[in-house]
């Protein structure tokens, strides 16, 4: 029999429905798995007691015939989503000990649909990063390793704890947020699937803000279908978020018809970047062949402003973060360092001690680009370029229905690879950032392994609010890729 931790969410829902096991059993198995995979550091806070309470309540609900979309399913919650009564840190020292008095809309939607929260997952501090190495609570380790090499590998970021946890089978699904790639890139690095929905599809209310015009919650899981189930529970209009869009949530679970005959798949020539490893280019070609075999039509498209996406993102995101993070002043939330001086001294001492280097770097960049003398030259210009990038996609979607690209320009890197250069780290977002700036949906599917045995993802982008076509295409790609490799951590445990 398949271990309960190996089941997909869909299989687990069927098993719960058939009475093969209870949510309490399913939850206990995952709590044990978490104990045995502590070295991954996937969690900032574990909530086993609450999880078992939720599981018990879910079993009772099910017995009474009340069955939500995620009824009884154990999941991880990125520690950026506020959860009433449970510490929420954004992986920053400045919020250590902060216990919200409310629950974010997305988390609440999931709880209403029966989700069981195993704990709060680790992330890059305030979701700024691509490796999970900026967390104040230690880096997360990817359950994958290179063949013949025992070096620790990064899980990607910023949602590294969620991605590593789902890959390591210590949670069945997890929440993430994607500002410039933080769902898609870690999904690619960890050999799982994750979707960034259209901006406005999932409420940002109660999600600690990084860059408000870009942040978008979304799910991770091991299959496309499980992502559809997760998103079904998470999505929806929320009047508490003024950028939430009031549109019905379609049935994502039935979107995967397996039929993409006649679908037009765009291939943007600008995504062929210098220095991209040959194996990523060939995986991309393989993806194109899979789409063709399934009856799709391949069309060449151009997204001419792609090369400006990274610099634009690294102006807009820091600008918004410098404004959003102004609230951490030692008065209202979390940490306060009082060195006996005046109020300004207290602000300075608190922020100096509370924020890590990457967060400080971005606050400084953001403050600079928003300052009176530079606002037009940087921030306003970036906003205009962003509009052009959005326009590129709109033009492209006149010729195609979805766009196929690699998710990231490399496989996951090792902790001690040369990563001290922030610019090099920023380059990792080259394929994910454009759709973020345009607010459009994108999914990453594990599609192959690199020469060292690490997973590589392919990305499918879609039109705004057309997650259904994204899921439909992803389902076909998933079947063609037939990615069955599992992380070394799982292989070792089974041995
Ligand atoms: N890696 C990108 C950054 O550092 C994206 C992060 C994110 O999507 N939250 O900003």
CSV table of C-alpha atoms and ligand atoms in Angstrom, one decimal:
chain,number,residue,atom,x,y,z
A,1,UNK,CA,0.0,0.0,0.0
A,2,UNK,CA,1.2,3.5,-0.7
A,3,UNK,CA,2.3,5.4,2.3
A,4,UNK,CA,-0.2,8.0,3.4
A,5,UNK,CA,2.4,10.7,3.0
A,6,UNK,CA,2.9,9.7,-0.7
A,7,UNK,CA,-0.8,10.2,-1.6
A,8,UNK,CA,-1.8,13.2,-3.6
A,9,UNK,CA,-4.4,15.5,-2.1
A,10,UNK,CA,-7.0,14.0,-4.5
A,11,UNK,CA,-6.2,10.5,-3.5
A,12,UNK,CA,-6.3,11.5,0.2
A,13,UNK,CA,-9.7,13.1,-0.2
A,14,UNK,CA,-11.0,9.9,-1.8
A,15,UNK,CA,-9.4,7.8,1.0
A,16,UNK,CA,-11.1,10.0,3.6
A,17,UNK,CA,-14.3,9.8,1.8
A,18,UNK,CA,-14.2,6.0,1.6
A,19,UNK,CA,-13.4,5.8,5.3
A,20,UNK,CA,-10.0,4.2,4.6
A,21,UNK,CA,-8.4,6.5,7.2
A,22,UNK,CA,-9.4,9.6,9.2
A,23,UNK,CA,-8.0,13.1,9.1
A,24,UNK,CA,-6.5,12.5,12.5
A,25,UNK,CA,-4.6,9.5,11.2
A,26,UNK,CA,-3.5,11.4,8.1
A,27,UNK,CA,-2.4,14.3,10.2
A,28,UNK,CA,-0.5,12.1,12.7
A,29,UNK,CA,1.4,10.5,9.9
A,30,UNK,CA,2.4,13.9,8.6
A,31,UNK,CA,3.4,15.1,12.1
A,32,UNK,CA,5.7,12.1,12.4
A,33,UNK,CA,7.2,12.8,9.0
A,34,UNK,CA,7.9,16.4,10.1
A,35,UNK,CA,9.7,15.1,13.2
A,36,UNK,CA,11.9,12.9,11.0
A,37,UNK,CA,12.7,15.6,8.5
A,38,UNK,CA,13.6,18.4,11.0
A,39,UNK,CA,17.0,19.0,9.4
A,40,UNK,CA,15.2,20.6,6.5
A,41,UNK,CA,14.2,23.5,8.7
A,42,UNK,CA,11.0,23.9,6.7
A,43,UNK,CA,9.0,25.4,9.6
A,44,UNK,CA,9.4,28.5,11.7
A,45,UNK,CA,6.5,27.4,14.0
A,46,UNK,CA,5.0,23.9,14.4
A,47,UNK,CA,1.4,23.7,15.4
A,48,UNK,CA,0.8,20.0,16.1
A,49,UNK,CA,-1.9,20.5,18.8
A,50,UNK,CA,-3.9,22.9,16.6
A,51,UNK,CA,-3.5,20.5,13.7
A,52,UNK,CA,-4.9,17.6,15.6
A,53,UNK,CA,-7.8,19.7,16.9
A,54,UNK,CA,-8.6,20.8,13.3
A,55,UNK,CA,-8.3,17.2,12.1
A,56,UNK,CA,-10.7,16.0,14.8
A,57,UNK,CA,-13.2,18.7,13.9
A,58,UNK,CA,-12.8,17.8,10.3
A,59,UNK,CA,-13.6,14.1,10.9
A,60,UNK,CA,-16.7,15.2,12.8
A,61,UNK,CA,-17.8,17.5,10.0
A,62,UNK,CA,-17.3,14.7,7.5
A,63,UNK,CA,-19.3,12.3,9.6
A,64,UNK,CA,-22.1,14.8,9.5
A,65,UNK,CA,-21.9,15.0,5.7
A,66,UNK,CA,-20.2,18.4,5.6
A,67,UNK,CA,-17.3,18.0,3.2
A,68,UNK,CA,-15.2,21.1,2.2
A,69,UNK,CA,-12.8,21.2,-0.8
A,70,UNK,CA,-9.8,20.5,1.4
A,71,UNK,CA,-11.6,18.5,4.1
A,72,UNK,CA,-9.1,16.9,6.5
A,73,UNK,CA,-6.0,17.7,4.4
A,74,UNK,CA,-2.8,18.6,6.3
A,75,UNK,CA,-1.0,21.6,4.7
A,76,UNK,CA,1.7,24.1,5.5
A,77,UNK,CA,1.1,27.8,5.8
A,78,UNK,CA,3.8,30.2,4.6
A,79,UNK,CA,4.7,32.3,7.7
A,80,UNK,CA,3.6,35.4,5.8
A,81,UNK,CA,-0.1,34.6,6.3
A,82,UNK,CA,-1.5,36.0,9.5
A,83,UNK,CA,-3.0,33.3,11.7
A,84,UNK,CA,-5.0,34.2,14.8
A,85,UNK,CA,-3.2,33.1,18.0
A,86,UNK,CA,-0.2,31.6,16.1
A,87,UNK,CA,3.0,33.5,15.8
A,88,UNK,CA,3.5,35.0,12.4
A,89,UNK,CA,7.0,36.3,11.7
A,90,UNK,CA,7.7,36.8,7.9
A,91,UNK,CA,10.9,35.1,9.0
A,92,UNK,CA,12.1,38.3,10.4
A,93,UNK,CA,13.5,39.0,13.9
A,94,UNK,CA,11.5,42.2,13.9
A,95,UNK,CA,8.3,40.2,14.1
A,96,UNK,CA,9.5,37.4,16.4
A,97,UNK,CA,6.7,36.8,18.9
A,98,UNK,CA,4.1,38.7,16.9
A,99,UNK,CA,0.8,36.9,17.4
A,100,UNK,CA,-1.9,38.2,15.2
A,101,UNK,CA,-5.5,38.7,16.4
A,102,UNK,CA,-6.9,37.8,13.1
A,103,UNK,CA,-6.5,35.3,10.3
A,104,UNK,CA,-5.8,36.2,6.7
A,105,UNK,CA,-8.6,35.7,4.2
A,106,UNK,CA,-6.8,33.0,2.3
A,107,UNK,CA,-6.0,31.0,5.4
A,108,UNK,CA,-9.6,31.4,6.6
A,109,UNK,CA,-10.9,30.3,3.3
A,110,UNK,CA,-8.8,27.2,3.5
A,111,UNK,CA,-9.8,26.5,7.1
A,112,UNK,CA,-13.5,26.9,6.1
A,113,UNK,CA,-12.9,24.3,3.5
A,114,UNK,CA,-11.5,21.8,6.0
A,115,UNK,CA,-7.7,22.4,5.7
A,116,UNK,CA,-5.6,21.2,8.7
A,117,UNK,CA,-2.6,23.5,9.4
A,118,UNK,CA,0.6,21.6,10.4
A,119,UNK,CA,2.6,24.8,11.0
A,120,UNK,CA,4.0,28.0,9.6
A,121,UNK,CA,6.6,27.5,6.9
A,122,UNK,CA,10.0,29.2,6.7
A,123,UNK,CA,10.7,31.8,4.0
A,124,UNK,CA,13.2,34.5,2.9
A,125,UNK,CA,12.8,37.4,5.3
A,126,UNK,CA,9.7,39.4,4.2
A,127,UNK,CA,9.7,37.2,1.1
A,128,UNK,CA,12.8,38.9,-0.3
A,129,UNK,CA,15.0,36.3,-1.9
A,130,UNK,CA,15.4,33.4,-4.2
A,131,UNK,CA,17.2,30.9,-1.9
A,132,UNK,CA,15.5,31.0,1.5
A,133,UNK,CA,18.9,32.0,2.9
A,134,UNK,CA,17.8,35.4,4.1
A,135,UNK,CA,15.5,33.9,6.7
A,136,UNK,CA,16.3,35.1,10.3
A,137,UNK,CA,15.4,31.6,11.4
A,138,UNK,CA,18.0,29.8,9.3
A,139,UNK,CA,18.0,28.6,5.8
A,140,UNK,CA,15.8,25.8,4.5
A,141,UNK,CA,17.4,22.7,2.9
A,142,UNK,CA,16.1,21.2,-0.3
A,143,UNK,CA,15.3,17.4,0.1
A,144,UNK,CA,17.0,17.0,-3.3
A,145,UNK,CA,20.7,16.4,-3.7
A,146,UNK,CA,23.0,16.3,-6.6
A,147,UNK,CA,24.1,12.8,-7.7
A,148,UNK,CA,27.4,11.9,-6.1
A,149,UNK,CA,27.5,15.0,-4.0
A,150,UNK,CA,26.3,15.5,-0.5
A,151,UNK,CA,26.2,19.3,-0.5
A,152,UNK,CA,23.1,21.0,0.8
A,153,UNK,CA,21.0,22.5,-2.0
A,154,UNK,CA,18.8,25.5,-1.7
A,155,UNK,CA,15.0,25.1,-2.1
A,156,UNK,CA,14.6,28.4,-3.9
A,157,UNK,CA,12.7,31.3,-2.5
A,158,UNK,CA,11.1,33.0,-1.1
A,159,UNK,CA,8.5,30.2,-0.3
A,160,UNK,CA,11.3,27.7,0.4
A,161,UNK,CA,9.8,26.0,3.5
A,162,UNK,CA,6.5,25.4,1.7
A,163,UNK,CA,8.2,24.0,-1.5
A,164,UNK,CA,10.7,21.8,0.4
A,165,UNK,CA,8.0,20.5,2.7
A,166,UNK,CA,5.7,19.5,-0.1
A,167,UNK,CA,8.6,17.8,-2.0
A,168,UNK,CA,9.7,16.0,1.2
A,169,UNK,CA,6.2,14.6,1.7
A,170,UNK,CA,5.8,16.2,5.2
A,171,UNK,CA,2.8,18.2,4.0
A,172,UNK,CA,0.3,17.5,1.2
A,173,UNK,CA,0.1,21.1,-0.1
A,174,UNK,CA,1.2,24.5,1.1
A,175,UNK,CA,0.5,28.2,0.6
A,176,UNK,CA,3.0,30.5,-1.0
A,177,UNK,CA,3.2,34.0,-2.2
A,178,UNK,CA,4.7,35.1,-5.5
A,179,UNK,CA,5.9,38.7,-5.9
A,180,UNK,CA,8.5,38.0,-8.6
A,181,UNK,CA,8.6,34.3,-8.7
A,182,UNK,CA,8.5,33.0,-5.2
A,183,UNK,CA,6.0,30.2,-6.0
A,184,UNK,CA,7.2,29.2,-9.4
A,185,UNK,CA,11.0,29.2,-8.8
A,186,UNK,CA,10.9,27.2,-5.6
A,187,UNK,CA,8.4,24.8,-7.2
A,188,UNK,CA,10.9,24.3,-10.0
A,189,UNK,CA,13.9,23.9,-7.6
A,190,UNK,CA,12.0,21.3,-5.5
A,191,UNK,CA,10.4,19.3,-8.3
A,192,UNK,CA,6.8,20.1,-7.5
A,193,UNK,CA,4.0,22.2,-9.0
A,194,UNK,CA,3.0,25.7,-8.0
A,195,UNK,CA,0.8,28.4,-9.5
A,196,UNK,CA,0.8,32.1,-9.2
A,197,UNK,CA,-2.7,33.1,-9.9
A,198,UNK,CA,-3.7,36.4,-11.6
A,199,UNK,CA,-3.2,39.4,-9.4
A,200,UNK,CA,-6.4,40.0,-7.6
A,201,UNK,CA,-7.6,36.3,-7.6
A,202,UNK,CA,-6.6,35.5,-4.0
A,203,UNK,CA,-7.0,38.1,-1.3
A,204,UNK,CA,-3.9,39.7,0.1
A,205,UNK,CA,-5.8,40.7,3.3
A,206,UNK,CA,-3.8,39.5,6.3
A,207,UNK,CA,-0.8,38.6,4.2
A,208,UNK,CA,2.3,40.6,5.4
A,209,UNK,CA,3.0,43.0,2.5
A,210,UNK,CA,6.3,43.0,0.6
A,211,UNK,CA,5.3,44.8,-2.7
A,212,UNK,CA,1.6,45.3,-2.7
A,213,UNK,CA,1.1,45.8,-6.5
A,214,UNK,CA,2.9,42.5,-7.1
A,215,UNK,CA,2.2,40.1,-4.2
A,216,UNK,CA,-0.1,37.3,-5.0
A,217,UNK,CA,-0.9,34.2,-2.8
A,218,UNK,CA,-1.1,30.8,-4.5
A,219,UNK,CA,-0.6,27.1,-3.8
A,220,UNK,CA,2.1,24.4,-4.0
A,221,UNK,CA,1.3,20.7,-4.3
A,222,UNK,CA,2.8,17.7,-6.1
A,223,UNK,CA,0.3,17.5,-9.0
A,224,UNK,CA,-1.5,20.0,-11.2
A,225,UNK,CA,-4.9,18.6,-10.0
A,226,UNK,CA,-3.9,19.2,-6.4
A,227,UNK,CA,-3.0,22.7,-7.2
A,228,UNK,CA,-6.5,23.2,-8.7
A,229,UNK,CA,-8.0,21.8,-5.5
A,230,UNK,CA,-5.9,24.1,-3.4
A,231,UNK,CA,-6.6,27.2,-5.5
A,232,UNK,CA,-10.3,26.4,-5.4
A,233,UNK,CA,-10.2,26.7,-1.7
A,234,UNK,CA,-8.0,29.8,-1.6
A,235,UNK,CA,-9.4,32.0,-4.3
A,236,UNK,CA,-12.4,34.4,-4.2
A,237,UNK,CA,-13.4,38.0,-3.9
A,238,UNK,CA,-12.7,39.7,-0.6
A,239,UNK,CA,-14.0,43.2,0.1
A,240,UNK,CA,-11.3,43.7,2.6
A,241,UNK,CA,-8.7,43.8,-0.2
A,242,UNK,CA,-9.3,46.7,-2.5
A,243,UNK,CA,-7.4,45.0,-5.3
A,244,UNK,CA,-9.3,41.7,-5.0
A,245,UNK,CA,-11.4,41.2,-8.1
A,246,UNK,CA,-15.1,40.5,-7.9
A,247,UNK,CA,-15.4,37.6,-10.3
A,248,UNK,CA,-16.8,34.1,-9.8
A,249,UNK,CA,-14.3,31.4,-9.1
A,250,UNK,CA,-14.6,28.9,-11.9
A,251,UNK,CA,-14.4,25.2,-11.2
A,252,UNK,CA,-10.6,24.6,-11.5
A,253,UNK,CA,-10.9,21.0,-10.7
A,254,UNK,CA,-12.8,20.3,-13.9
A,255,UNK,CA,-10.6,22.4,-16.1
A,256,UNK,CA,-8.2,19.6,-16.8
A,257,UNK,CA,-9.9,18.0,-19.7
A,258,UNK,CA,-6.7,16.6,-21.1
A,259,UNK,CA,-7.5,18.1,-24.5
A,260,UNK,CA,-5.4,20.9,-25.9
A,261,UNK,CA,-6.0,20.2,-29.6
A,262,UNK,CA,-5.9,23.5,-31.5
A,263,UNK,CA,-4.6,25.5,-28.5
A,264,UNK,CA,-2.1,28.1,-29.5
A,265,UNK,CA,1.2,27.9,-27.5
A,266,UNK,CA,3.4,31.0,-27.8
A,267,UNK,CA,7.2,30.7,-27.6
A,268,UNK,CA,8.8,34.0,-26.8
A,269,UNK,CA,12.1,34.5,-28.5
A,270,UNK,CA,13.4,36.9,-25.9
A,271,UNK,CA,13.5,34.1,-23.3
A,272,UNK,CA,16.5,32.6,-25.0
A,273,UNK,CA,18.9,34.4,-22.6
A,274,UNK,CA,22.7,34.4,-22.7
A,275,UNK,CA,24.4,31.8,-20.6
A,276,UNK,CA,21.4,29.6,-20.1
A,277,UNK,CA,22.5,26.0,-19.7
A,278,UNK,CA,22.1,23.8,-22.7
A,279,UNK,CA,19.9,21.3,-20.8
A,280,UNK,CA,17.3,24.0,-20.0
A,281,UNK,CA,17.1,24.9,-23.7
A,282,UNK,CA,16.7,21.3,-24.6
A,283,UNK,CA,14.0,20.8,-21.9
A,284,UNK,CA,12.2,23.7,-23.4
A,285,UNK,CA,12.4,22.1,-26.9
A,286,UNK,CA,11.1,18.9,-25.4
A,287,UNK,CA,8.2,20.8,-23.9
A,288,UNK,CA,7.4,22.3,-27.3
A,289,UNK,CA,7.5,18.8,-28.8
A,290,UNK,CA,5.1,17.5,-26.1
A,291,UNK,CA,2.7,20.3,-26.8
A,292,UNK,CA,2.8,19.6,-30.5
A,293,UNK,CA,2.2,15.9,-30.0
A,294,UNK,CA,-0.9,16.7,-28.0
A,295,UNK,CA,-2.3,18.6,-30.9
A,296,UNK,CA,-1.4,22.2,-29.9
A,297,UNK,CA,-0.2,24.7,-32.4
A,298,UNK,CA,3.2,26.4,-31.7
A,299,UNK,CA,3.5,30.1,-32.6
A,300,UNK,CA,6.5,32.3,-32.3
A,301,UNK,CA,5.8,35.4,-30.3
A,302,UNK,CA,7.8,38.4,-29.2
A,303,UNK,CA,7.8,40.0,-25.8
A,304,UNK,CA,10.1,42.9,-26.7
A,305,UNK,CA,10.4,44.5,-23.3
A,306,UNK,CA,11.5,41.4,-21.5
A,307,UNK,CA,15.0,42.6,-21.0
A,308,UNK,CA,13.7,45.6,-19.0
A,309,UNK,CA,11.7,43.4,-16.6
A,310,UNK,CA,14.3,42.7,-14.0
A,311,UNK,CA,15.5,46.3,-13.6
A,312,UNK,CA,11.9,47.4,-13.5
A,313,UNK,CA,11.0,44.8,-10.9
A,314,UNK,CA,14.0,45.7,-8.8
A,315,UNK,CA,12.9,49.4,-8.7
A,316,UNK,CA,9.2,48.8,-8.1
A,317,UNK,CA,9.5,46.0,-5.5
A,318,UNK,CA,12.0,47.8,-3.3
A,319,UNK,CA,10.1,51.1,-3.6
A,320,UNK,CA,6.9,49.4,-2.4
A,321,UNK,CA,8.8,47.5,0.3
A,322,UNK,CA,10.4,50.6,1.7
A,323,UNK,CA,7.0,52.1,2.1
A,324,UNK,CA,5.3,48.9,3.4
A,325,UNK,CA,8.1,48.2,5.9
A,326,UNK,CA,8.0,51.7,7.4
A,327,UNK,CA,5.4,50.4,9.8
A,328,UNK,CA,8.0,48.3,11.7
A,329,UNK,CA,9.0,51.1,14.0
A,330,UNK,CA,9.2,49.3,17.4
A,331,UNK,CA,5.9,50.9,18.5
A,332,UNK,CA,3.2,48.9,16.8
A,333,UNK,CA,4.6,45.4,16.2
A,334,UNK,CA,7.1,42.9,17.5
A,335,UNK,CA,10.6,43.9,18.5
A,336,UNK,CA,11.6,47.2,20.3
A,337,UNK,CA,15.2,48.1,21.0
A,338,UNK,CA,15.4,51.1,23.4
A,339,UNK,CA,18.9,52.4,23.8
A,340,UNK,CA,17.9,55.2,26.2
A,341,UNK,CA,17.8,57.9,23.5
A,342,UNK,CA,14.9,59.7,22.0
A,343,UNK,CA,12.1,58.4,19.7
A,344,UNK,CA,14.2,58.6,16.6
A,345,UNK,CA,17.0,56.7,18.3
A,346,UNK,CA,14.6,54.0,19.2
A,347,UNK,CA,13.3,53.7,15.6
A,348,UNK,CA,16.9,53.4,14.4
A,349,UNK,CA,18.0,50.9,17.0
A,350,UNK,CA,14.9,48.7,16.4
A,351,UNK,CA,15.2,48.7,12.7
A,352,UNK,CA,19.0,48.2,12.7
A,353,UNK,CA,18.6,45.1,15.0
A,354,UNK,CA,15.4,43.8,13.6
A,355,UNK,CA,16.0,43.7,9.8
A,356,UNK,CA,18.5,41.5,8.0
A,357,UNK,CA,20.9,42.7,5.3
A,358,UNK,CA,18.8,41.9,2.3
A,359,UNK,CA,15.8,43.7,3.7
A,360,UNK,CA,17.9,46.7,4.6
A,361,UNK,CA,19.4,46.7,1.1
A,362,UNK,CA,16.0,46.9,-0.5
A,363,UNK,CA,14.7,49.5,1.9
A,364,UNK,CA,17.7,51.7,1.0
A,365,UNK,CA,17.2,51.1,-2.8
A,366,UNK,CA,13.5,51.8,-2.4
A,367,UNK,CA,13.9,55.0,-0.4
A,368,UNK,CA,16.4,56.2,-3.0
A,369,UNK,CA,14.2,55.6,-6.0
A,370,UNK,CA,11.3,57.3,-4.3
A,371,UNK,CA,13.3,60.3,-3.1
A,372,UNK,CA,12.3,63.7,-4.5
A,373,UNK,CA,15.3,64.0,-6.8
A,374,UNK,CA,15.0,60.5,-8.3
A,375,UNK,CA,11.3,59.7,-8.3
A,376,UNK,CA,10.8,60.6,-12.0
A,377,UNK,CA,14.1,59.1,-13.2
A,378,UNK,CA,13.5,55.7,-11.5
A,379,UNK,CA,10.1,55.0,-10.1
A,380,UNK,CA,7.9,56.8,-12.6
A,381,UNK,CA,10.1,55.4,-15.5
A,382,UNK,CA,9.8,51.9,-14.1
A,383,UNK,CA,6.0,52.3,-13.9
A,384,UNK,CA,5.9,53.3,-17.6
A,385,UNK,CA,8.1,50.3,-18.6
A,386,UNK,CA,5.8,48.1,-16.6
A,387,UNK,CA,2.9,49.2,-18.7
A,388,UNK,CA,4.9,48.3,-21.8
A,389,UNK,CA,5.6,44.8,-20.4
A,390,UNK,CA,1.9,44.4,-19.8
A,391,UNK,CA,1.2,45.5,-23.3
A,392,UNK,CA,3.7,43.0,-24.7
A,393,UNK,CA,1.6,40.2,-23.1
A,394,UNK,CA,-1.6,41.6,-24.4
A,395,UNK,CA,-0.3,41.8,-27.9
A,396,UNK,CA,1.1,38.2,-27.6
A,397,UNK,CA,-2.2,36.9,-26.4
A,398,UNK,CA,-3.8,38.0,-29.6
A,399,UNK,CA,-1.7,35.4,-31.3
A,400,UNK,CA,-1.6,32.6,-28.7
A,401,UNK,CA,-3.6,31.2,-25.7
A,402,UNK,CA,-0.7,30.3,-23.4
A,403,UNK,CA,3.0,30.9,-23.3
A,404,UNK,CA,5.6,28.1,-22.6
A,405,UNK,CA,9.0,29.0,-21.1
A,406,UNK,CA,11.5,27.5,-18.7
A,407,UNK,CA,10.7,28.5,-15.1
A,408,UNK,CA,14.3,29.4,-14.0
A,409,UNK,CA,17.6,29.8,-15.8
A,410,UNK,CA,19.2,27.1,-13.7
A,411,UNK,CA,18.6,24.2,-11.4
A,412,UNK,CA,18.8,24.7,-7.6
A,413,UNK,CA,22.2,25.8,-6.5
A,414,UNK,CA,24.2,24.6,-3.5
A,415,UNK,CA,24.4,26.7,-0.3
A,416,UNK,CA,28.1,27.3,-0.8
A,417,UNK,CA,28.0,28.0,-4.5
A,418,UNK,CA,29.1,31.6,-5.1
A,419,UNK,CA,26.0,33.4,-4.0
A,420,UNK,CA,27.4,36.5,-2.3
A,421,UNK,CA,26.6,38.7,-5.3
A,422,UNK,CA,23.0,40.0,-4.9
A,423,UNK,CA,22.8,40.8,-8.6
A,424,UNK,CA,23.5,37.2,-9.5
A,425,UNK,CA,20.7,36.1,-7.2
A,426,UNK,CA,18.3,38.7,-8.8
A,427,UNK,CA,19.0,37.1,-12.3
A,428,UNK,CA,17.3,34.0,-11.1
A,429,UNK,CA,13.9,35.7,-11.5
A,430,UNK,CA,14.4,36.5,-15.2
A,431,UNK,CA,11.6,34.2,-16.5
A,432,UNK,CA,9.2,34.7,-13.6
A,433,UNK,CA,9.2,38.5,-13.1
A,434,UNK,CA,7.7,39.6,-16.4
A,435,UNK,CA,4.3,37.9,-15.7
A,436,UNK,CA,4.4,39.3,-12.2
A,437,UNK,CA,4.7,42.8,-13.5
A,438,UNK,CA,1.9,42.1,-15.9
A,439,UNK,CA,-0.2,40.6,-13.1
A,440,UNK,CA,-0.8,37.4,-15.2
A,441,UNK,CA,-1.0,33.8,-14.0
A,442,UNK,CA,1.8,31.3,-14.4
A,443,UNK,CA,2.4,27.7,-13.2
A,444,UNK,CA,5.6,25.7,-12.9
A,445,UNK,CA,5.6,22.0,-13.7
A,446,UNK,CA,8.5,19.6,-12.9
A,447,UNK,CA,9.5,18.4,-16.4
A,448,UNK,CA,13.0,16.8,-16.2
A,449,UNK,CA,16.3,16.4,-14.3
A,450,UNK,CA,19.5,18.2,-15.0
A,451,UNK,CA,22.8,16.3,-15.5
A,452,UNK,CA,23.3,16.2,-11.7
A,453,UNK,CA,19.8,14.8,-11.1
A,454,UNK,CA,18.2,18.0,-9.9
A,455,UNK,CA,14.7,18.9,-11.0
A,456,UNK,CA,14.0,21.5,-13.7
A,457,UNK,CA,10.6,23.2,-14.3
A,458,UNK,CA,8.7,24.4,-17.3
A,459,UNK,CA,6.4,27.4,-16.9
A,460,UNK,CA,3.0,28.0,-18.6
A,461,UNK,CA,1.7,31.6,-18.5
A,462,UNK,CA,-1.9,32.5,-19.3
A,463,UNK,CA,-4.2,35.3,-19.9
A,464,UNK,CA,-5.5,37.2,-16.8
A,465,UNK,CA,-8.1,35.2,-15.0
A,466,UNK,CA,-7.7,32.3,-17.3
A,467,UNK,CA,-6.2,29.9,-14.8
A,468,UNK,CA,-8.5,27.2,-16.3
A,469,UNK,CA,-6.5,27.1,-19.6
A,470,UNK,CA,-3.3,27.2,-17.6
A,471,UNK,CA,-4.4,24.2,-15.6
A,472,UNK,CA,-5.6,22.4,-18.8
A,473,UNK,CA,-2.3,22.9,-20.5
A,474,UNK,CA,-0.3,22.1,-17.4
A,475,UNK,CA,-2.2,18.8,-17.0
A,476,UNK,CA,-1.2,17.7,-20.5
A,477,UNK,CA,2.4,18.8,-19.9
A,478,UNK,CA,2.5,16.9,-16.6
A,479,UNK,CA,1.2,13.7,-18.3
A,480,UNK,CA,3.7,14.0,-21.1
A,481,UNK,CA,6.6,14.7,-18.8
A,482,UNK,CA,5.7,11.9,-16.4
A,483,UNK,CA,8.0,13.2,-13.8
A,484,UNK,CA,8.3,10.3,-11.3
A,485,UNK,CA,11.7,11.1,-9.7
A,486,UNK,CA,11.6,11.7,-5.9
A,487,UNK,CA,14.1,13.5,-3.7
A,488,UNK,CA,17.0,11.6,-2.3
A,489,UNK,CA,15.7,12.3,1.2
A,490,UNK,CA,12.6,10.1,0.4
A,491,UNK,CA,14.7,7.5,-1.4
A,492,UNK,CA,16.9,7.2,1.7
A,493,UNK,CA,14.0,6.9,4.1
A,494,UNK,CA,12.4,4.2,2.0
A,495,UNK,CA,15.7,2.2,1.9
B,1,LIG,N1,13.2,36.5,-5.8
B,1,LIG,C1,12.4,37.6,-5.9
B,1,LIG,C2,12.8,38.7,-4.9
B,1,LIG,O1,13.8,38.5,-4.3
B,1,LIG,C3,11.0,37.3,-5.8
B,1,LIG,C4,10.5,37.2,-4.4
B,1,LIG,C5,9.1,36.9,-4.3
B,1,LIG,O2,8.4,36.6,-5.3
B,1,LIG,N2,8.5,37.1,-3.1
B,1,LIG,O3,12.2,39.7,-4.8
